[in-house]
Coordinates of C-alpha atoms in Angstrom, one line a residue:
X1 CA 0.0 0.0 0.0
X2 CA 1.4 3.2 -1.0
X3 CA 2.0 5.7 2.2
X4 CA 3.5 9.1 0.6
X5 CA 5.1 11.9 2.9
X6 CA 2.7 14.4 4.5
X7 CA 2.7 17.6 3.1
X8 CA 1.6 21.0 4.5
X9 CA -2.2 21.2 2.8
X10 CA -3.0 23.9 0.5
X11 CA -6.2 24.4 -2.0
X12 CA -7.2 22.4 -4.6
X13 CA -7.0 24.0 -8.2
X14 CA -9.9 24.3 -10.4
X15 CA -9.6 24.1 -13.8
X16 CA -12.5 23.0 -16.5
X17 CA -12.0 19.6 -19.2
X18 CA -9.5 20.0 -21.8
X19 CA -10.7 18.2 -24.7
X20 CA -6.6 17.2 -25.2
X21 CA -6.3 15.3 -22.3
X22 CA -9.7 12.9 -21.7
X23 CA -9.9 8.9 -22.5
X24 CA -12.6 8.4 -24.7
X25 CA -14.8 5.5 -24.5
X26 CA -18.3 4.8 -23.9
X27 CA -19.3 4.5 -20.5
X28 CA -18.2 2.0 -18.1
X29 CA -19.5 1.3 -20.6
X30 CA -18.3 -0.8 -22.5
X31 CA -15.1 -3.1 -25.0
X32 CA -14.5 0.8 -26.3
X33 CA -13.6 2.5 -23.0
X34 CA -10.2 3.8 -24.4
X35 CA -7.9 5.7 -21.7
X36 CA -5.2 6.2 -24.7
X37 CA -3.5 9.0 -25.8
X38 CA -5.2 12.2 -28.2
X39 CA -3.5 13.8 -30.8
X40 CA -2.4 16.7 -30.0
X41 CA -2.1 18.8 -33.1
X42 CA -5.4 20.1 -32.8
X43 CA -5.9 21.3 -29.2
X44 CA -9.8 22.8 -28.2
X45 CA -8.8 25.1 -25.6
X46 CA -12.4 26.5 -25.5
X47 CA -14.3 23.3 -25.2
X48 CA -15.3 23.5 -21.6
X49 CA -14.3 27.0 -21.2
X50 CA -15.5 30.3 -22.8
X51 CA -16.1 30.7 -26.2
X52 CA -17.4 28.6 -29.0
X53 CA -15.3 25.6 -29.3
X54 CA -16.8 24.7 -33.0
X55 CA -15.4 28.4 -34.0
X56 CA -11.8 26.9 -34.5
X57 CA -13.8 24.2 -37.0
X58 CA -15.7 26.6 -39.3
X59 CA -13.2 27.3 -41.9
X60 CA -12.9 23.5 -42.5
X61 CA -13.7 22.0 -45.9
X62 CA -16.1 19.6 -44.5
X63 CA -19.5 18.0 -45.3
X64 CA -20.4 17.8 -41.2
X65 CA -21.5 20.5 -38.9
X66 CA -19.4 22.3 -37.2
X67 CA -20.9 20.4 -34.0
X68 CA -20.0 17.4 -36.4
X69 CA -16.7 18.4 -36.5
X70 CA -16.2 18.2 -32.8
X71 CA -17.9 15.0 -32.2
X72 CA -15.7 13.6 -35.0
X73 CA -12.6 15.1 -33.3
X74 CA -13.5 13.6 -30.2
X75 CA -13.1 9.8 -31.8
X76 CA -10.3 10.3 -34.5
X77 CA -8.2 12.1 -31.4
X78 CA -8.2 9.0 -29.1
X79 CA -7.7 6.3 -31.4
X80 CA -4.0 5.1 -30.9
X81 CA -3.8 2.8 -28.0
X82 CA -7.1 1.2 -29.2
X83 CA -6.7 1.2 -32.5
X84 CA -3.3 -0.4 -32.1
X85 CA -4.2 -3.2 -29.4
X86 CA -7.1 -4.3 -31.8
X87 CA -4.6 -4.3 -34.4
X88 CA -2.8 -6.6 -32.2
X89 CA -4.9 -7.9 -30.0
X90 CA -3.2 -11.2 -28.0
X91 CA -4.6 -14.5 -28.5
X92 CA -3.1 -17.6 -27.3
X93 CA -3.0 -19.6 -29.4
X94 CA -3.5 -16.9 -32.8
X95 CA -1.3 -14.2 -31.9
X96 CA 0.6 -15.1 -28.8
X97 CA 3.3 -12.2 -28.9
X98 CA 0.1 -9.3 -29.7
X99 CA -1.0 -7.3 -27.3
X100 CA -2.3 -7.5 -23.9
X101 CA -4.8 -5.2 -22.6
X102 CA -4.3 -4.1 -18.7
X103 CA -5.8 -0.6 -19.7
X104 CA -9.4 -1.5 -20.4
X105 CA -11.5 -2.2 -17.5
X106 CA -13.5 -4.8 -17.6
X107 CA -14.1 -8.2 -15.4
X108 CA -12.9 -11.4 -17.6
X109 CA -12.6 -13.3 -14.9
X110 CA -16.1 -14.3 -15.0
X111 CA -17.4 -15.8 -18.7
X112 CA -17.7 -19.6 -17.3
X113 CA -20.6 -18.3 -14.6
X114 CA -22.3 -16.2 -17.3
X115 CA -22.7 -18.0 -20.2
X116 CA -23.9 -21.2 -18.2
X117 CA -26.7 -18.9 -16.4
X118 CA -27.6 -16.9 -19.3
X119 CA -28.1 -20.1 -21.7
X120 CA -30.2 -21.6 -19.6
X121 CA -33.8 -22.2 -21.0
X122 CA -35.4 -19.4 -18.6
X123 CA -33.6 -16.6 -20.8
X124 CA -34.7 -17.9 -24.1
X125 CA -38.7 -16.2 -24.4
X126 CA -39.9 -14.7 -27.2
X127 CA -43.5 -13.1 -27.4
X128 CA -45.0 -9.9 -28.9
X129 CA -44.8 -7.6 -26.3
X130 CA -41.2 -8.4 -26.2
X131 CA -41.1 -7.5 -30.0
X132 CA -42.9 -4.2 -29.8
X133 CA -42.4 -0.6 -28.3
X134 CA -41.8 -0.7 -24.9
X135 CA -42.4 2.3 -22.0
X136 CA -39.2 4.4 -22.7
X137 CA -38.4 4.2 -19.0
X138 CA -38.4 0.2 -19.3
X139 CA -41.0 -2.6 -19.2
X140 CA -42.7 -2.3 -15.7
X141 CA -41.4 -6.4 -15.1
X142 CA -38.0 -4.7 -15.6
X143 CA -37.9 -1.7 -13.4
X144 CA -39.9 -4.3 -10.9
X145 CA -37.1 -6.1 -10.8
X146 CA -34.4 -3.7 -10.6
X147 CA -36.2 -1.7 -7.8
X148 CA -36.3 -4.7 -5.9
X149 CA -32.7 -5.7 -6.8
X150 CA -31.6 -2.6 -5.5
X151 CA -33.2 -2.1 -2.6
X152 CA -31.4 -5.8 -1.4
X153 CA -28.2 -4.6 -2.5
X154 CA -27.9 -1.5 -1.5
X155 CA -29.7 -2.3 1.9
X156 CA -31.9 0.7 1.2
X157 CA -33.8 1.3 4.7
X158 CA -37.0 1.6 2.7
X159 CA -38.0 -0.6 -0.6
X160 CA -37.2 1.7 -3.7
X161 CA -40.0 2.1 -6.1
X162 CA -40.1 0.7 -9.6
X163 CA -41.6 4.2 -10.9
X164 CA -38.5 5.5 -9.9
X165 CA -35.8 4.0 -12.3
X166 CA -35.4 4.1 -15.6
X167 CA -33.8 1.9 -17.9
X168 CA -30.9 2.4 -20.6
X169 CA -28.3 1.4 -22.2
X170 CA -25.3 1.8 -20.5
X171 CA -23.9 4.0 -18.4
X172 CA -22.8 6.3 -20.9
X173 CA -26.4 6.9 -22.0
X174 CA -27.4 7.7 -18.2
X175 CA -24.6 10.1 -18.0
X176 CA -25.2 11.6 -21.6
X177 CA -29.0 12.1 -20.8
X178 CA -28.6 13.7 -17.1
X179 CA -26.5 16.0 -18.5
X180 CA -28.7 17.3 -20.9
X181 CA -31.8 17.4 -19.2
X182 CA -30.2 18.9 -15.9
X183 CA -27.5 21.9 -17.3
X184 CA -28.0 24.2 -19.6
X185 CA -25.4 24.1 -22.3
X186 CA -22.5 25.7 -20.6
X187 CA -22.7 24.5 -17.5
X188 CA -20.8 22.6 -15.4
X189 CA -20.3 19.8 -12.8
X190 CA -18.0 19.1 -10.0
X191 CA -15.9 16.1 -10.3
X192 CA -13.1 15.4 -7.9
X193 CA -9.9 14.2 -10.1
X194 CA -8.4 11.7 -10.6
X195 CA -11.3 10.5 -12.1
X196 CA -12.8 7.8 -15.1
X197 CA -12.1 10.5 -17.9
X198 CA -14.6 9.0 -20.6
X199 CA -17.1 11.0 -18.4
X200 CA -15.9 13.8 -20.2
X201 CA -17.5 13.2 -23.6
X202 CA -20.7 11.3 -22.1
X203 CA -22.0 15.2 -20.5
X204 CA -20.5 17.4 -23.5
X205 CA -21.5 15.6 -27.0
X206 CA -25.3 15.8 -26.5
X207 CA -25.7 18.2 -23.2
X208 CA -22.4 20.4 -24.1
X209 CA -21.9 20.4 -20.4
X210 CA -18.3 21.0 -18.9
X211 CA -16.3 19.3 -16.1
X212 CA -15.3 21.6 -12.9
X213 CA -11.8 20.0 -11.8
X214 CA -11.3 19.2 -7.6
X215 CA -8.0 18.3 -8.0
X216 CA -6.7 15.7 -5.2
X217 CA -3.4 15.5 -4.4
X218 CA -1.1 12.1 -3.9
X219 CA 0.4 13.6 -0.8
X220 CA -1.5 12.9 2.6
X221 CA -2.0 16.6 4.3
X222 CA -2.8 17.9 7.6
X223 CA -6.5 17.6 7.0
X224 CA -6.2 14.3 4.7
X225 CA -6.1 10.2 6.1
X226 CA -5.5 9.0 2.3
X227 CA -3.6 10.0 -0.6
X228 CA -6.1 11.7 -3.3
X229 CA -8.7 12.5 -0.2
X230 CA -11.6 14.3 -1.1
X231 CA -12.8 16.8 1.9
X232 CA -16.1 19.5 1.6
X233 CA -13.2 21.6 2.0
X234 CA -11.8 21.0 -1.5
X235 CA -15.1 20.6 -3.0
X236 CA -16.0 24.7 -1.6
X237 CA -12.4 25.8 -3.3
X238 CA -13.1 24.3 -6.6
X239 CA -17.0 25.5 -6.6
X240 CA -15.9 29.0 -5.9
X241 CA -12.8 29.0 -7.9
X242 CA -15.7 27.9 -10.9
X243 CA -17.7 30.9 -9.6
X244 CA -14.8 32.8 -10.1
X245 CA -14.6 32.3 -13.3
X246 CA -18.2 33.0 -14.5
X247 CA -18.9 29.2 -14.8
X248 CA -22.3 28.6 -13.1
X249 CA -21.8 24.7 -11.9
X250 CA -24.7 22.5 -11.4
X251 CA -24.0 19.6 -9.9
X252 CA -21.4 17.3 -8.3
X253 CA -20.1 13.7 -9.7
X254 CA -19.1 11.1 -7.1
X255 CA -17.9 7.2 -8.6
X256 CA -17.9 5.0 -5.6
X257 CA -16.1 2.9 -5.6
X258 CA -13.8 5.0 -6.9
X259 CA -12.3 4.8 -10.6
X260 CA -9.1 5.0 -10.6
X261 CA -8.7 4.9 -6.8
X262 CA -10.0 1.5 -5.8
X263 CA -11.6 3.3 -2.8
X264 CA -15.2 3.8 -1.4
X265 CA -16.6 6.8 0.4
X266 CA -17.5 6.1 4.3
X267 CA -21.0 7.1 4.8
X268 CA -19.8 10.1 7.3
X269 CA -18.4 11.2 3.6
X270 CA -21.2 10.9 1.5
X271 CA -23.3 12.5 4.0
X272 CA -20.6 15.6 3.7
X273 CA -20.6 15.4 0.3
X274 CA -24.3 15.5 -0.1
X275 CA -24.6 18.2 2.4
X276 CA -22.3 20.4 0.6
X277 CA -24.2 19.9 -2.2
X278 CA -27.6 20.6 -0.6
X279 CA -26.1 23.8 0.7
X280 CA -25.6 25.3 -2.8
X281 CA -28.9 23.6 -4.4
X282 CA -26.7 21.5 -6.4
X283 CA -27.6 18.1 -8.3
X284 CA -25.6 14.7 -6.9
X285 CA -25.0 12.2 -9.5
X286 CA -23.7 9.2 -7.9
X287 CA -22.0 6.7 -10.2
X288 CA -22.1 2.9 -8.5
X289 CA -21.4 0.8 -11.5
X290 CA -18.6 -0.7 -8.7
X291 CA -21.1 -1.5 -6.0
X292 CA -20.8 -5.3 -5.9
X293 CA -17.1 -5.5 -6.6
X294 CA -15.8 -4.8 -3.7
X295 CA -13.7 -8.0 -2.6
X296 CA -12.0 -6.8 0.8
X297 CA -15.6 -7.2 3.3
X298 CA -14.0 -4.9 6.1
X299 CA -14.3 -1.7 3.7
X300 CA -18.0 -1.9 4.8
X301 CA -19.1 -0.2 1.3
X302 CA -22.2 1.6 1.5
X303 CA -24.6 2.6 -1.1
X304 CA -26.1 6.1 -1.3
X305 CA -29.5 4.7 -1.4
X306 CA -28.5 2.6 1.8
X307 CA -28.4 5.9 4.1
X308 CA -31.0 6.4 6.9
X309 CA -32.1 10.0 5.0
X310 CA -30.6 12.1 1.8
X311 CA -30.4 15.6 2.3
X312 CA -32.1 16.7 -0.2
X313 CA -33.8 13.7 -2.5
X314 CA -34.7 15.6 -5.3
X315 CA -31.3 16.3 -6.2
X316 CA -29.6 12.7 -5.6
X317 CA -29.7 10.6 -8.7
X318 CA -28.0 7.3 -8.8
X319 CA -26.5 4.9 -11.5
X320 CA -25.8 1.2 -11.5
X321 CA -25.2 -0.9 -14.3
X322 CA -24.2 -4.5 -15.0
X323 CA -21.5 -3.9 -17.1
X324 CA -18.8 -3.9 -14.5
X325 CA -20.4 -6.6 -11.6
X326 CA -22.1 -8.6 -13.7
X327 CA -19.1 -8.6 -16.4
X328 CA -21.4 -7.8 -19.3
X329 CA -20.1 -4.7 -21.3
X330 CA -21.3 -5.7 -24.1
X331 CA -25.3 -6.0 -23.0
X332 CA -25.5 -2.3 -22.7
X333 CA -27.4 -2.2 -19.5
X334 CA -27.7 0.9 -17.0
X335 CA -30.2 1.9 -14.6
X336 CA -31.2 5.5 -13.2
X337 CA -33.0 5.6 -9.9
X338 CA -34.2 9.2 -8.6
X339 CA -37.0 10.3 -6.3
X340 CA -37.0 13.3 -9.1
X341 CA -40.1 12.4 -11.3
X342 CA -39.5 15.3 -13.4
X343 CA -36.1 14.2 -14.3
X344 CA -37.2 10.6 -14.5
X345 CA -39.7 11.9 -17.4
X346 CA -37.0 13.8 -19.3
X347 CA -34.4 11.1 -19.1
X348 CA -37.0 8.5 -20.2
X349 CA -37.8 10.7 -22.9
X350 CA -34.3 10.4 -24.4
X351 CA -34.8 6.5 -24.2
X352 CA -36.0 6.7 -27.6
X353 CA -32.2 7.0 -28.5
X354 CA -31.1 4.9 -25.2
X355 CA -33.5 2.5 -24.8
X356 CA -33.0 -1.5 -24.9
X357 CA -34.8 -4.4 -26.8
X358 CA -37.4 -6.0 -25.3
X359 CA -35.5 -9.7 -25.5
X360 CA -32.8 -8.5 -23.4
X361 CA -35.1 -6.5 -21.0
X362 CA -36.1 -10.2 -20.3
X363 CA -33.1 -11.6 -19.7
X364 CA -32.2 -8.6 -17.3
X365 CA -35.1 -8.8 -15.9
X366 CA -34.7 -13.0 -14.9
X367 CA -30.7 -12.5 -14.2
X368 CA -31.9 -9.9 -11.4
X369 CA -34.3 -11.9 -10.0
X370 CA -31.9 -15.0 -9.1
X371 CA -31.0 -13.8 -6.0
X372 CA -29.4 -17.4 -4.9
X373 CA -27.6 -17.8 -7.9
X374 CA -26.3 -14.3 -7.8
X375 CA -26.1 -14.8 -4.0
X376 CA -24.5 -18.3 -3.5
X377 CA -22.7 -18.5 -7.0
X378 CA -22.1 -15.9 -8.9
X379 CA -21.0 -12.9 -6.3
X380 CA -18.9 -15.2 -3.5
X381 CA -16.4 -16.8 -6.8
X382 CA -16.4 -13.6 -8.5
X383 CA -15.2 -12.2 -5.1
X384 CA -12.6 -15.1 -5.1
X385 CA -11.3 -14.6 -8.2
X386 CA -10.9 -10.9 -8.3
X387 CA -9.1 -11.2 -4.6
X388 CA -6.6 -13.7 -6.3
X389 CA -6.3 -11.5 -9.1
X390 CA -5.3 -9.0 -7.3
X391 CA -3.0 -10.3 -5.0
X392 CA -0.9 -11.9 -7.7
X393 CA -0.4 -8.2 -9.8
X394 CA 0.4 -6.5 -6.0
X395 CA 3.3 -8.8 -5.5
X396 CA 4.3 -8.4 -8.4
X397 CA 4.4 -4.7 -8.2
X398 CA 5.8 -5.6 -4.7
X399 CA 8.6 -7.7 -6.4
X400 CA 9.6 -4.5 -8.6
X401 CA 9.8 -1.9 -5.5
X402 CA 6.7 -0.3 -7.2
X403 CA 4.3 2.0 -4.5
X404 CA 0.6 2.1 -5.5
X405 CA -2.8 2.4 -4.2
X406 CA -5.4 -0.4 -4.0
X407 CA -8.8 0.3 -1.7
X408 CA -9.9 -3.2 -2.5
X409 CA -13.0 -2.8 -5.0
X410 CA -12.8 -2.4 -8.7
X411 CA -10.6 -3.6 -11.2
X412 CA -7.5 -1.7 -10.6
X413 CA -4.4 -0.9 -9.2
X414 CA -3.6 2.8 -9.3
X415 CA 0.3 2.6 -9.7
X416 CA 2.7 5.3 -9.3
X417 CA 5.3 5.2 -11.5
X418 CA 7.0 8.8 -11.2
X419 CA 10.4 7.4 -10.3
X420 CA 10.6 6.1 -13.4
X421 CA 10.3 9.3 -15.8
X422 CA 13.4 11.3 -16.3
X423 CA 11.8 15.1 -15.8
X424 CA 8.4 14.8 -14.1
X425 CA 6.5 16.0 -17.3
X426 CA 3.0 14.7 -18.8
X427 CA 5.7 14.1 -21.8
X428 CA 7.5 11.5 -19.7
X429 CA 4.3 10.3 -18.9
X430 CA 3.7 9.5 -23.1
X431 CA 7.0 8.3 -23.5
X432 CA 6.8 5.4 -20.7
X433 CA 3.4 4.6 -21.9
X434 CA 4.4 4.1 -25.5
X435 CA 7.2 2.0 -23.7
X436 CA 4.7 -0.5 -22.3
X437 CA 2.9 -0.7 -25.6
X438 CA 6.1 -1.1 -28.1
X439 CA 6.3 -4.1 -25.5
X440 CA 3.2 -4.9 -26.4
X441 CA 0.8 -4.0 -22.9
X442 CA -1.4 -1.4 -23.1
X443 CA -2.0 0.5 -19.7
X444 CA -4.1 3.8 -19.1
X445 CA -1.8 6.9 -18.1
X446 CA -2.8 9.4 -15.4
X447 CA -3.3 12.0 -17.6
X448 CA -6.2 10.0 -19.2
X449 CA -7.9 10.9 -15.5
X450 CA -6.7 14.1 -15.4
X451 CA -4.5 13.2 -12.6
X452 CA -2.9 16.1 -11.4
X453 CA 0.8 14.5 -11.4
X454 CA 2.7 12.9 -14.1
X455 CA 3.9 9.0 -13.9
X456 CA 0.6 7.7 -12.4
X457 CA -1.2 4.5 -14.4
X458 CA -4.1 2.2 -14.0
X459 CA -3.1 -1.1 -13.9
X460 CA -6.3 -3.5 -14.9
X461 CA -6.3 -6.9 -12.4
X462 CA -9.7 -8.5 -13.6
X463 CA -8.5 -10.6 -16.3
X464 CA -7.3 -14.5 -16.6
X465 CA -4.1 -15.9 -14.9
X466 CA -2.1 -16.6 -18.0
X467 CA -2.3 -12.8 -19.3
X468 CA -2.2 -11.4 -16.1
X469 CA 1.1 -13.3 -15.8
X470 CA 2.5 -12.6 -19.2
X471 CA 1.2 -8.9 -19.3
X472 CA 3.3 -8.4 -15.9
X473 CA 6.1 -10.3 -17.4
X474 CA 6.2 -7.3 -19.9
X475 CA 5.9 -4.2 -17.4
X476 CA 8.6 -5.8 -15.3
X477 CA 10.7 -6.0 -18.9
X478 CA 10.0 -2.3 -19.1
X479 CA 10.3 -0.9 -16.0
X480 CA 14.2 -3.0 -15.7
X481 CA 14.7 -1.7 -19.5
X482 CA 15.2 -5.1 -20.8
X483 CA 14.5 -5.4 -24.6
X484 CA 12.3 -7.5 -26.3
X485 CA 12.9 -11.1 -25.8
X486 CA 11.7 -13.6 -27.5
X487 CA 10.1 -16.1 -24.5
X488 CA 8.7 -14.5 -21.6
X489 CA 10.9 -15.2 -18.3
X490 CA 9.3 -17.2 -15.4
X491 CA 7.0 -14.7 -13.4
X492 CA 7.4 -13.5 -10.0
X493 CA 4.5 -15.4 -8.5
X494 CA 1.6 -17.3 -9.8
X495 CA -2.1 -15.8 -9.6
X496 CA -3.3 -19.3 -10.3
X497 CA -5.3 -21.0 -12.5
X498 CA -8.5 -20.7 -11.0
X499 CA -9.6 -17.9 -12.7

């Protein structure tokens, strides 16, 4: 466990999303999360700030909008650690020497338990209602389901109503459509950094919403416990330093558990956090696509929706989706659940675009209803598995003299690597990361979470024994500046093959 020097404490900057420095991927979303490098020849200084940001497109000889032109930006400017793995994406026994991915989070640990459950004849239905347009918010058997799921999970002191939630698909989509229908273009929210950058596309492509930046530092300060502790303290420096500026901010964005940070908010801390934000009438989305991965029991996780009493109801709007617990990316499945109705009817209204077919409604709707599979199967080995997983890529890390930071949820390690660039610049940072990948492992690099200092990374865990192994093999090659060798050397320890 990383343990950094304490550090007199001094105020968090504020700074709004630069369009240069964001991963771009769809929500926790999904196989195209990409925290991977933009080009740089084209910077947007104006995209969450002042000013016009489709003004520096206009002169362009182009048959898309100038809007077009930015959303097209967004994807050809994000491309090269994704577009190269794919290129060379590892296989076993088809491309053995391509490239592993430790940068894309998602749970492989997990396909065995899965595809058993969801072949099973009680997924297979097919009848007309299934086939037809649904209510936008989600077939009532659906939002039944996930109300009730919910309210087990999150050990809400009251049962959660199925009127409540809407249904979408993915978490990308829940973000995309909160933004738009709570800010008015311009507009910003709060989110403490480092943070899951891909956030910063989901609230400015369709709502052109902006980012407010609570930078955290690595060192522990008088005030702090933790490295990269947020306090209400921080959060009133950045909201005022956004005031400051003329940027009206409406709302604050907490992931717990944390992405990057592996940690989870004590309820003393959400109850801060929400405070704060009840005292300036500010919106509270809380992203809990993490909830049942947390593997280490004595962090005593608590959902937002498992407090005795919000602050202020209206304003609290929660996400969960399956793509991260349930290992399912690629099902496009996120839920919404707020006490707002208002908001519930707007976001439902943009399920048109969002929305999910009624044969996988079904299945969600039968997977969230097996509580002893979930319970007695599913959750207690994927627990198992991600706990071995992650003991295996800490001793390694261990093995090298390597510090980092692991709160024991998620699918990461966040690792700091700032020993090993030369100057202590975000250039430094690029180099080593196209290090790893010419060695063919693709991590995500701090800047990616707009980390506020160079040489952090986000080491992905969740994945099968023999590319965890192999995939460390290479960062160890890296970090000792071996060369490319044509066998991988014996690792340090074995996660085993279990998983």
């Amino acid at each position: 466990m990383y343990t950094p020097l304490q550090k007199e404490s001094r105020a968090p900057a504020t700074c709004f999303g630069s369009a240069t420095t964001q991963d771009v991927g769809s929500s926790h979303q999904d196989g195209l999360e990409r925290e991977c490098p933009r080009n740089t020849d084209r910077k947007l200084p104006g995209l969450y700030g002042v000013g016009d940001p489709t003004a520096m497109f206009s002169s362009d000889s182009s048959c898309l909008s100038s809007r077009g032109k930015v959303i097209k930006w967004f994807w050809d400017s994000a491309e090269e650690g994704y577009r190269t793995y794919h290129m060379d994406q590892y296989d076993e026994d088809k491309n053995p020497s391509g490239i592993i991915n430790l940068g894309t989070s998602e749970n492989k640990l997990c396909f065995d338990l899965l595809s058993r459950r969801l072949s099973q004849s009680d997924m297979l239905r097919v009848e007309p209602s299934l086939l037809q347009y649904p209510d936008w918010r989600g077939h009532p058997f659906l939002r039944e389901e996930v109300a009730k799921f919910l309210s087990y999970y999150c050990k809400s002191p009251a049962p959660l109503k199925p009127e409540n939630v809407v249904v979408l698909n993915g978490g990308a989509s829940v973000f995309s459509a909160l933004a738009t229908v709570l800010c008015e273009a311009g507009e910003a929210f709060l989110i403490p950094t480092p943070y899951y950058g891909a956030i910063t596309q989901h609230v400015y492509l369709y709502g052109n919403v902006r980012l407010a930046f609570v930078y955290l530092d690595s060192e522990v300060t008088g005030l702090d416990t933790r490295p990269f502790q947020l306090t209400v303290e921080k959060l009133e420096l950045a909201l005022q330093g956004a005031k400051s500026e003329g940027v009206k901010v409406k709302g604050l964005i907490l992931i717990n558990p944390q992405n990057p940070l592996g940690n989870v908010y004590s309820p003393r801390e959400l109850q801060e956090f929400l405070g704060f934000a009840a005292r300036h009438k500010l919106h509270v989305i809380v992203d809990e696509v993490y909830m049942l991965s947390v593997f280490e029991e004595s962090l005593g996780y608590r959902s937002v929706l498992g407090l005795e009493r919000l602050p202020d109801p209206q304003r609290t709007h929660v996400m969960w989706a399956t793509s991260k617990d349930f290992g399912m990316s690629g099902l496009r499945f996120g839920t919404l659940y707020t006490e707002n109705r208002d908001v519930a009817t707007a976001v439902a209204s943009l399920c048109r675009y969002h929305g999910l077919s009624g044969l996988l409604q079904f299945q969600m709707a039968q997977l969230l209803r097996d509580r002893d599979w979930i319970n007695q199967v599913y959750l207690p080995e994927n627990h198992s598995r991600l706990k071995a997983a992650h003991t295996y890529v800490s001793g390694e890390l261990r093995a090298l003299g390597v510090p980092f930071l692991s709160g024991g949820a998620g699918f990461f390690l966040w690792v700091d690597l700032r020993k090993y660039l030369r100057q202590g610049t975000w250039e430094e940072e690029m180099v080593l990361w196209r290090r790893f990948l010419d060695s063919k492992v693709l991590l995500s690099f701090g800047k990616a979470f707009e980390c506020k200092e160079p040489g952090w990374f986000r080491v992905i865990f969740a994945d099968k024994a023999h590319r965890l192994r192999l995939g460390m093999q290479r960062l160890r090659r890296v970090l000792e500046g071996k060369s490319q060798e044509a066998e991988d050397i014996p690792p340090h320890q074995d996660p085993g093959e279990q998983h």
